[in-house]
Amino acid sequence: MPGLAGVAEVLIPRDLLRARVSELALEVVSALDGARDPVLIGVLKGSTLFLADLVRAMRCEIAIDFMSISSYQTSMQPGVVKILKDLDEDISGRDVVLVEDIVDTGLTLTYLRRALGQRRPRSLRVVTLLDKSVRRIVPVQLEHSGFDIGDAFVVGYGMDFQGRYRNVPDLLAVRDLARLANDPLVLVESLFVTRSHVSPER
Ligand code: IMP
Ligand code: MG
């Protein structure tokens, strides 16, 4: 696709993201069913844009907290997860909504569900914007999911490649990962410099 240097294309445009996120917000509020003192937990950094849109569409009182984890997945140690920034909130006895950007292999979420479950929340549910169910290595419980995207590698709407492109308003599928890896800035000009159909100015 010429607009994005043949490297990526728009997979889910911002309007569709917004519409689906509003539906997810209704689903989550309905599942919380008037819970007292619920808390929403964002996993940094990928879920931040999704979380910001989700909470604004949730018509209920809810606290927000974040945690940061690192997961390095080598063939020797698949799915080793470490907490880099823990929660500020005490979640015991509370209804918890964990907000994820993507569930891919399921290893990260498996770890997080266990780690949060050990803190004895009253309930724990997961909402993910994206699901790559075909890539699952471990089955994992997922209460709310926005889109199943097959095995596409995506950037934008919070998702990154080497720390870049999180602020792109649309979700892009990378079609030429080798070129992006070779030149991580290859999308910058078409996204941010020239006027294109994915201009952030719409
Ligand atoms: P997993 O389910 O443990 O394999 O890992 C999920 C995490 O990997 C997500 O929360 C993302 O941070 C990251 N990830 C997986 N697929 C993608 C992608 O296509 N683009 C950007 N990050 C991804
Ligand atoms: Mg993540």
Short mmCIF file of C-alpha atoms and ligand atoms in Angstrom, two decimals:
data_model
loop_
_atom_site.label_atom_id
_atom_site.label_comp_id
_atom_site.label_asym_id
_atom_site.label_seq_id
_atom_site.Cartn_x
_atom_site.Cartn_y
_atom_site.Cartn_z
CA MET A 1 0.00 0.00 0.00
CA PRO A 2 1.63 3.24 -1.16
CA GLY A 3 0.36 5.40 1.77
CA LEU A 4 2.42 3.50 4.29
CA ALA A 5 5.44 2.71 2.17
CA GLY A 6 4.16 -0.81 1.48
CA VAL A 7 5.26 -1.75 4.98
CA ALA A 8 1.94 -1.50 6.82
CA GLU A 9 -1.76 -0.93 6.23
CA VAL A 10 -4.70 0.18 8.30
CA LEU A 11 -6.22 -2.91 9.90
CA ILE A 12 -8.79 -1.24 12.16
CA PRO A 13 -9.57 2.44 11.56
CA ARG A 14 -10.11 4.77 14.52
CA ASP A 15 -13.90 4.97 14.05
CA LEU A 16 -14.24 1.21 14.32
CA LEU A 17 -11.94 1.17 17.36
CA ARG A 18 -14.07 3.81 19.04
CA ALA A 19 -17.33 1.98 18.32
CA ARG A 20 -16.05 -1.37 19.60
CA VAL A 21 -14.46 0.18 22.70
CA SER A 22 -17.83 1.73 23.58
CA GLU A 23 -19.46 -1.68 23.29
CA LEU A 24 -16.77 -3.20 25.52
CA ALA A 25 -17.36 -0.45 28.09
CA LEU A 26 -21.06 -1.34 28.22
CA GLU A 27 -20.20 -5.04 28.55
CA VAL A 28 -17.79 -4.41 31.43
CA VAL A 29 -20.13 -2.07 33.30
CA SER A 30 -22.94 -4.56 32.93
CA ALA A 31 -20.71 -7.40 34.21
CA LEU A 32 -19.62 -5.30 37.20
CA ASP A 33 -23.31 -5.07 38.06
CA GLY A 34 -23.09 -2.11 40.43
CA ALA A 35 -20.00 -3.39 42.26
CA ARG A 36 -18.83 -1.30 45.22
CA ASP A 37 -15.31 0.14 44.83
CA PRO A 38 -14.21 -1.58 41.60
CA VAL A 39 -10.71 -1.05 40.25
CA LEU A 40 -9.44 -1.08 36.67
CA ILE A 41 -5.83 -2.13 36.15
CA GLY A 42 -3.92 -1.14 33.03
CA VAL A 43 -0.86 -3.06 31.95
CA LEU A 44 1.73 -0.52 30.82
CA LYS A 45 2.33 0.65 28.22
CA GLY A 46 0.35 -0.90 25.40
CA SER A 47 -3.06 -0.66 27.04
CA THR A 48 -2.95 3.06 27.86
CA LEU A 49 -4.80 4.45 24.83
CA PHE A 50 -7.41 1.71 24.98
CA LEU A 51 -7.83 2.24 28.73
CA ALA A 52 -8.27 5.99 28.32
CA ASP A 53 -11.07 5.50 25.79
CA LEU A 54 -12.62 2.61 27.71
CA VAL A 55 -12.95 4.41 31.06
CA ARG A 56 -14.45 7.50 29.43
CA ALA A 57 -17.20 5.32 28.00
CA MET A 58 -17.85 3.55 31.33
CA ARG A 59 -20.78 5.08 33.17
CA CYS A 60 -19.81 3.93 36.64
CA GLU A 61 -17.52 4.89 39.48
CA ILE A 62 -14.16 3.14 39.17
CA ALA A 63 -10.57 3.56 40.39
CA ILE A 64 -7.65 3.28 37.96
CA ASP A 65 -4.28 1.74 38.66
CA PHE A 66 -1.35 0.55 36.56
CA MET A 67 1.28 -2.08 36.67
CA SER A 68 4.33 -2.55 34.52
CA ILE A 69 5.82 -5.89 33.68
CA SER A 70 8.60 -7.20 31.54
CA SER A 71 8.26 -10.43 29.66
CA TYR A 72 11.16 -11.91 27.85
CA GLN A 73 10.31 -14.95 25.85
CA THR A 74 13.27 -16.97 24.71
CA SER A 75 13.09 -20.58 23.66
CA MET A 76 14.88 -21.45 26.88
CA GLN A 77 12.46 -19.60 29.15
CA PRO A 78 9.11 -18.97 27.51
CA GLY A 79 6.87 -16.51 29.28
CA VAL A 80 9.11 -15.35 32.10
CA VAL A 81 7.36 -12.33 33.54
CA LYS A 82 8.64 -9.85 36.11
CA ILE A 83 6.74 -7.05 37.84
CA LEU A 84 8.62 -3.76 37.26
CA LYS A 85 5.97 -1.48 38.83
CA ASP A 86 3.41 -2.92 41.18
CA LEU A 87 -0.06 -1.61 41.99
CA ASP A 88 -0.66 1.27 44.38
CA GLU A 89 -4.13 -0.03 45.25
CA ASP A 90 -4.95 -2.90 47.57
CA ILE A 91 -7.25 -5.10 45.49
CA SER A 92 -8.28 -7.64 48.13
CA GLY A 93 -12.05 -7.98 48.32
CA ARG A 94 -12.54 -5.72 45.32
CA ASP A 95 -13.90 -6.28 41.83
CA VAL A 96 -10.96 -6.03 39.46
CA VAL A 97 -10.92 -5.42 35.72
CA LEU A 98 -7.56 -6.09 34.08
CA VAL A 99 -7.09 -4.15 30.84
CA GLU A 100 -4.77 -5.68 28.23
CA ASP A 101 -3.81 -4.52 24.76
CA ILE A 102 -3.19 -7.90 23.14
CA VAL A 103 -3.41 -11.48 24.25
CA ASP A 104 -0.98 -13.34 22.04
CA THR A 105 0.60 -16.55 23.38
CA GLY A 106 -1.35 -16.10 26.62
CA LEU A 107 1.78 -16.44 28.76
CA THR A 108 1.68 -12.89 30.12
CA LEU A 109 -1.99 -13.07 31.00
CA THR A 110 -1.59 -16.47 32.63
CA TYR A 111 1.05 -14.98 34.91
CA LEU A 112 -1.00 -11.84 35.65
CA ARG A 113 -4.19 -13.76 36.42
CA ARG A 114 -2.29 -15.91 38.90
CA ALA A 115 -0.41 -13.00 40.50
CA LEU A 116 -3.56 -10.88 40.90
CA GLY A 117 -5.70 -13.84 41.95
CA GLN A 118 -3.32 -14.48 44.87
CA ARG A 119 -4.28 -11.07 46.27
CA ARG A 120 -7.81 -12.29 46.83
CA PRO A 121 -9.90 -9.89 44.75
CA ARG A 122 -13.67 -10.37 45.02
CA SER A 123 -13.74 -10.93 41.28
CA LEU A 124 -11.26 -10.69 38.43
CA ARG A 125 -12.15 -10.17 34.80
CA VAL A 126 -10.01 -9.40 31.79
CA VAL A 127 -10.81 -7.08 28.94
CA THR A 128 -8.46 -7.11 25.98
CA LEU A 129 -8.70 -4.95 22.90
CA LEU A 130 -7.07 -7.55 20.65
CA ASP A 131 -6.86 -11.31 20.64
CA LYS A 132 -4.51 -13.42 18.54
CA SER A 133 -6.21 -16.69 19.45
CA VAL A 134 -4.46 -18.67 16.69
CA ARG A 135 -1.12 -17.99 18.38
CA ARG A 136 -2.11 -19.20 21.83
CA ILE A 137 0.41 -21.43 23.62
CA VAL A 138 -1.49 -21.67 26.91
CA PRO A 139 -5.27 -21.45 27.12
CA VAL A 140 -6.33 -18.50 29.20
CA GLN A 141 -9.64 -17.13 30.44
CA LEU A 142 -10.72 -13.96 28.64
CA GLU A 143 -14.00 -12.35 29.63
CA HIS A 144 -14.17 -9.50 27.12
CA SER A 145 -12.38 -9.17 23.80
CA GLY A 146 -12.60 -6.47 21.14
CA PHE A 147 -11.22 -7.98 17.95
CA ASP A 148 -9.60 -11.25 16.93
CA ILE A 149 -6.82 -10.25 14.54
CA GLY A 150 -5.40 -13.60 13.45
CA ASP A 151 -1.61 -13.53 13.63
CA ALA A 152 -1.04 -9.99 12.34
CA PHE A 153 1.73 -7.93 13.96
CA VAL A 154 0.19 -4.59 14.79
CA VAL A 155 1.26 -1.09 15.81
CA GLY A 156 -0.72 2.02 16.71
CA TYR A 157 -3.48 2.77 19.23
CA GLY A 158 -1.02 2.00 22.04
CA MET A 159 0.87 -0.83 20.37
CA ASP A 160 4.53 -0.35 19.52
CA PHE A 161 7.44 -1.58 17.50
CA GLN A 162 10.61 -0.95 19.52
CA GLY A 163 8.85 1.81 21.46
CA ARG A 164 7.55 3.65 18.38
CA TYR A 165 4.16 4.25 16.78
CA ARG A 166 2.01 4.00 19.94
CA ASN A 167 0.43 7.39 19.15
CA VAL A 168 -0.90 6.43 15.72
CA PRO A 169 -4.71 6.80 16.03
CA ASP A 170 -5.52 3.81 13.78
CA LEU A 171 -4.43 0.22 14.29
CA LEU A 172 -1.95 -0.76 11.61
CA ALA A 173 -0.97 -4.26 10.51
CA VAL A 174 2.70 -4.55 9.64
CA ARG A 175 2.97 -6.44 6.36
CA ASP A 176 6.75 -6.23 5.93
CA LEU A 177 8.26 -6.82 9.33
CA ALA A 178 11.72 -7.39 7.86
CA ARG A 179 11.76 -3.89 6.35
CA LEU A 180 10.48 -2.33 9.55
CA ALA A 181 13.12 -4.18 11.57
CA ASN A 182 15.78 -3.02 9.14
CA ASP A 183 14.55 0.59 9.25
CA PRO A 184 12.36 1.23 12.33
CA LEU A 185 11.62 4.80 11.16
CA VAL A 186 10.35 3.75 7.74
CA LEU A 187 6.71 4.63 8.58
CA VAL A 188 7.40 8.04 10.10
CA GLU A 189 7.25 10.11 6.96
CA SER A 190 3.99 8.71 5.65
CA LEU A 191 2.37 8.82 9.10
CA PHE A 192 3.56 12.12 10.47
CA VAL A 193 5.18 14.24 7.80
CA THR A 194 3.18 14.01 4.61
CA ARG A 195 -0.59 14.26 4.41
CA SER A 196 -2.06 10.80 4.12
CA HIS A 197 -5.31 9.00 4.90
CA VAL A 198 -3.97 8.18 8.34
CA SER A 199 -3.09 11.78 9.15
CA PRO A 200 -3.60 12.37 12.89
CA GLU A 201 -5.38 15.61 11.97
CA ARG A 202 -8.74 14.16 11.03
P1 IMP B 1 1.73 -12.85 25.28
O1 IMP B 1 0.23 -13.08 25.25
O2 IMP B 1 2.33 -13.20 26.59
O3 IMP B 1 2.40 -13.55 24.14
O4 IMP B 1 2.10 -11.34 25.08
C1 IMP B 1 1.22 -10.34 24.88
C2 IMP B 1 1.99 -9.04 24.84
O5 IMP B 1 2.93 -9.03 23.77
C3 IMP B 1 1.03 -7.92 24.54
O6 IMP B 1 0.49 -7.38 25.74
C4 IMP B 1 1.90 -6.95 23.79
O7 IMP B 1 2.56 -6.10 24.72
C5 IMP B 1 2.91 -7.80 23.09
N1 IMP B 1 2.50 -8.03 21.69
C6 IMP B 1 1.98 -9.17 21.17
N2 IMP B 1 1.68 -9.02 19.88
C7 IMP B 1 1.99 -7.75 19.55
C8 IMP B 1 1.87 -6.98 18.33
O8 IMP B 1 1.39 -7.43 17.28
N3 IMP B 1 2.29 -5.69 18.40
C9 IMP B 1 2.82 -5.14 19.52
N4 IMP B 1 2.93 -5.81 20.69
C10 IMP B 1 2.52 -7.12 20.71
MG MG B 2 1.18 -5.78 26.95
#
